[in-house]
Structure formats: structure tokens, C-alpha cells
Amino acid sequence: MVMTGALNSKRAKQGFLILEVLVAIAILMGLMLLILPAIHRFEAQLTIRQQVLQLAELETFVQDQFIAQFSRLGGYGCLAGMSQVEVGSSALKPIRLNHYSLDAESDWLQASDIGACASYGSVSGSLVQVDHVCDGLNVGDWMSVSNCSYIEQGQVLSMSASDFKVQIPSQVLTDSVLVSRDMPFYWFIKQGKSGANALWRRPALSGNALELSPNVSRMRVYPILDYDEDGVADEVRVDYGVMPVRKLAGLLLEYQYYQLNCTVTDRLFSYDTLRGDTWQYDGVCSRVGKLLINVRGER
């Protein structure tokens, strides 16, 4: 009898223990059902914050790219910068871009990257020595050589690791002169290597296109003009057309940028451009920016 009572007591204790375990499991499962959604919300908010920070860093990169490309398009020197700048619609493409599918809500820009190779040199007879090195410069390339009274065309005669020499007609220019190269390009928006839109540049005369930034989806360009060349901007031009570089004081850009592999939020904002477009963005994976670029070169 004593043995039987002990067994029953042991079984009862085991039963209570199993019941306590089951109750504890049920409580934990209930707590998990309450906690998991909060954890998921926290993780989602953390991801969004990280994406917002990454988008802010991306904006700095995109702005630096625009400034690097467009700040050198203005006039350099007293008589340099005689070329023109043109802003056009993707609906009316120049021949050099005719076979590209340009973004429908973006502009293309044609201008000369004068500042990519512009430096002062000293004249000795019919030779101009420039203590400067330009990327992509070759013997035989034509250069503009000018002072405040005259401008002449010369050819690169020789090059070294630290300087190059340009041959010009003798006794035309003397003393210090500005030597620059007129390199026309097109800037435009089309599909990039990632499959999404990107900012591209292509030489206007010959050569292949180069993808500059894979994170720009749209771009509108508005020249800022100084008609009387008094150093004060007179107009932000919102229509398309050709403008002389000497009247160009700056460029106003409207652009949309984005980051790949980003979780888009449901909340969308709208931005109306000066050309009448309405761009949608969420502020997490994409955003709209405006940038004022001074293109005035060295005078």
C-alpha cells in the first residue's frame, strides 16, 4: 500500500510538472505573438532609417558629379568661350543621340568642357609653353590661344610629363596667353548598365558614350543668363534653345536620384518641375534635388 501511494504521488508530481511546462510554453507563445510584430516594426523602421541615411550620402555623390561635369562649361579668359550651349528636349534628339532611347521627362545638354584643359602659357616666337598636363591631350590637337585683344588657333607640337607646347603663327600673340581646348559633349539620361536610368556623356564629334552616374533617373536643365555681362544673373531660361557661352552665368538643375535594391515605401510625394512635369518620389529610395551650378570660368 505504501509503495502504491508513493507511485501515485510521483505520477501526480510529474503531471503537474508537465502542466506547468505546457502553461509556460503557452505564455511564451502568447508573448512572442505580441513581441514579434513589434520586432518586425522596429527592424522595418531601422531599415528605413538606414536607407534614408544612404540616400543622403547618395545625394552628395550625385551633386559632386554634376558640379564636376558642369562647372567647367563657362567662358575662360577675355576672349575664350566663344562657343554655344544648347538645351533640348528628349522628344527632339540631335543626330548623335538619335539611336538612344532618352528619358521622356529629361533634357539633354550640349556644351564644351572648356575647363577640362585650360591654363596659362608663355609665348616665345611661334611656340607657347604650358606648364600643365591635360587628360586625353594628343600631339596635333587644336587649341585656342588668346589674350584680351586677340584669339588664335594653334596645334599641340610636343608633350611631356609636366607640360606641352603649342605652335601658333609667329608675332601674333606675346607674353602670357590662355590656352584652352574646345571639347563639345552631350549630357543626357537614358537606361544604364544596371537596367535603370543613369546620367551619360557622349562626345559631340566622335567617340563612345560614358556612364557617369547610375543613380540619376531624371534631369531638367535651365541656363541662367547674364545678358549684359555685368556679373549679375538676368534670367533663368525655362524654354529650349541655343545660348552663347559668354552670356551663361550658371545652370539650375532639377533632378531625381535613387538607390538600387531599396524597399520602396507606400507614401509618395510629388514635385512639379519648371517644365510642368510631376515627379513621384518616396523620400527613402528616391528623392528630388535642385542644384545651382556656377559655370563662370577664369577671366
Short mmCIF file of C-alpha atoms in Angstrom, two decimals, residues 147-278:
data_model
loop_
_atom_site.label_atom_id
_atom_site.label_comp_id
_atom_site.label_asym_id
_atom_site.label_seq_id
_atom_site.Cartn_x
_atom_site.Cartn_y
_atom_site.Cartn_z
CA ASN A 147 44.84 87.26 -74.68
CA CYS A 148 42.46 90.16 -74.05
CA SER A 149 42.92 91.52 -77.58
CA TYR A 150 43.22 88.56 -79.91
CA ILE A 151 42.46 84.85 -80.25
CA GLU A 152 44.31 82.34 -82.41
CA GLN A 153 44.20 78.62 -83.11
CA GLY A 154 47.30 76.52 -82.60
CA GLN A 155 48.32 72.85 -82.66
CA VAL A 156 49.97 70.82 -79.94
CA LEU A 157 53.55 70.32 -81.13
CA SER A 158 55.01 68.27 -78.30
CA MET A 159 54.15 66.91 -74.87
CA SER A 160 55.98 65.78 -71.75
CA ALA A 161 55.02 64.55 -68.32
CA SER A 162 54.77 68.09 -66.96
CA ASP A 163 53.99 70.43 -69.87
CA PHE A 164 53.10 70.75 -73.55
CA LYS A 165 53.94 73.15 -76.38
CA VAL A 166 51.56 74.70 -78.89
CA GLN A 167 52.61 76.14 -82.24
CA ILE A 168 50.92 79.37 -83.37
CA PRO A 169 51.54 81.93 -86.13
CA SER A 170 54.59 83.98 -85.12
CA GLN A 171 54.39 87.58 -83.85
CA VAL A 172 50.63 87.43 -83.34
CA LEU A 173 50.45 86.82 -79.59
CA THR A 174 53.04 87.74 -76.98
CA ASP A 175 53.65 87.40 -73.26
CA SER A 176 51.11 85.43 -71.21
CA VAL A 177 48.20 83.79 -73.01
CA LEU A 178 45.36 81.47 -72.12
CA VAL A 179 45.44 78.08 -73.82
CA SER A 180 42.20 76.09 -73.84
CA ARG A 181 40.59 73.24 -75.70
CA ASP A 182 37.04 73.24 -77.04
CA MET A 183 35.65 69.75 -76.32
CA PRO A 184 31.90 69.56 -77.07
CA PHE A 185 29.83 66.89 -75.33
CA TYR A 186 26.23 65.83 -74.87
CA TRP A 187 24.89 65.06 -71.39
CA PHE A 188 21.65 63.08 -71.19
CA ILE A 189 19.58 60.49 -69.27
CA LYS A 190 18.99 57.00 -70.59
CA GLN A 191 18.98 53.42 -69.35
CA GLY A 192 22.20 52.49 -67.61
CA LYS A 193 24.09 49.27 -67.16
CA SER A 194 22.03 48.41 -64.08
CA GLY A 195 18.83 48.43 -66.14
CA ALA A 196 17.59 51.67 -64.55
CA ASN A 197 18.19 55.23 -65.74
CA ALA A 198 21.61 56.84 -65.49
CA LEU A 199 23.46 60.05 -66.37
CA TRP A 200 25.57 59.72 -69.53
CA ARG A 201 28.01 61.84 -71.53
CA ARG A 202 28.97 61.43 -75.18
CA PRO A 203 31.45 63.44 -77.30
CA ALA A 204 29.60 65.59 -79.81
CA LEU A 205 32.03 64.84 -82.64
CA SER A 206 33.25 61.26 -82.22
CA GLY A 207 33.72 58.68 -79.51
CA ASN A 208 31.68 56.43 -77.26
CA ALA A 209 29.24 57.34 -74.52
CA LEU A 210 30.35 57.11 -70.88
CA GLU A 211 28.02 56.34 -67.98
CA LEU A 212 28.72 58.93 -65.29
CA SER A 213 26.23 58.12 -62.54
CA PRO A 214 23.91 55.09 -62.33
CA ASN A 215 21.70 56.79 -59.72
CA VAL A 216 20.13 59.67 -61.68
CA SER A 217 16.73 58.92 -63.18
CA ARG A 218 15.69 62.38 -64.47
CA MET A 219 17.28 65.74 -65.20
CA ARG A 220 15.94 69.15 -66.21
CA VAL A 221 18.43 71.89 -67.15
CA TYR A 222 17.78 75.65 -67.05
CA PRO A 223 20.51 78.07 -68.18
CA ILE A 224 20.99 81.18 -66.06
CA LEU A 225 21.86 84.09 -68.36
CA ASP A 226 23.72 87.34 -67.81
CA TYR A 227 22.78 89.31 -70.92
CA ASP A 228 24.84 92.45 -70.28
CA GLU A 229 27.75 90.50 -68.74
CA ASP A 230 27.80 92.67 -65.62
CA GLY A 231 28.18 89.68 -63.32
CA VAL A 232 24.52 89.69 -62.25
CA ALA A 233 22.12 86.99 -63.48
CA ASP A 234 19.23 88.38 -65.52
CA GLU A 235 17.09 85.35 -66.35
CA VAL A 236 16.57 81.67 -65.65
CA ARG A 237 15.64 80.36 -69.08
CA VAL A 238 12.96 77.66 -68.96
CA ASP A 239 12.49 77.21 -72.72
CA TYR A 240 14.74 75.22 -75.03
CA GLY A 241 17.31 76.76 -77.33
CA VAL A 242 20.89 77.79 -78.03
CA MET A 243 22.73 80.36 -75.90
CA PRO A 244 26.21 81.90 -76.19
CA VAL A 245 28.59 80.70 -73.51
CA ARG A 246 29.65 84.26 -72.72
CA LYS A 247 26.12 85.00 -71.52
CA LEU A 248 25.98 81.85 -69.40
CA ALA A 249 26.32 82.61 -65.70
CA GLY A 250 25.20 79.27 -64.34
CA LEU A 251 22.91 76.28 -64.60
CA LEU A 252 19.89 75.42 -62.49
CA LEU A 253 19.29 71.67 -62.32
CA GLU A 254 16.24 69.75 -61.22
CA TYR A 255 16.98 66.07 -60.90
CA GLN A 256 15.66 62.86 -59.39
CA TYR A 257 18.02 60.32 -57.90
CA TYR A 258 17.50 56.86 -56.45
CA GLN A 259 19.23 53.92 -54.83
CA LEU A 260 19.03 50.39 -56.13
CA ASN A 261 17.93 47.38 -54.07
CA CYS A 262 15.81 49.59 -51.85
CA THR A 263 12.44 48.84 -50.28
CA VAL A 264 10.03 51.47 -51.55
CA THR A 265 7.58 52.86 -49.00
CA ASP A 266 3.88 53.32 -49.66
CA ARG A 267 3.96 57.06 -49.00
CA LEU A 268 4.68 59.09 -52.14
CA PHE A 269 5.38 62.79 -52.59
CA SER A 270 5.00 64.90 -55.72
CA TYR A 271 7.30 67.53 -57.18
CA ASP A 272 6.37 69.84 -60.06
CA THR A 273 9.29 70.88 -62.26
CA LEU A 274 9.65 74.22 -64.02
CA ARG A 275 8.79 72.41 -67.26
CA GLY A 276 5.47 71.20 -65.86
CA ASP A 277 6.37 67.58 -65.05
CA THR A 278 5.18 65.89 -61.88
#
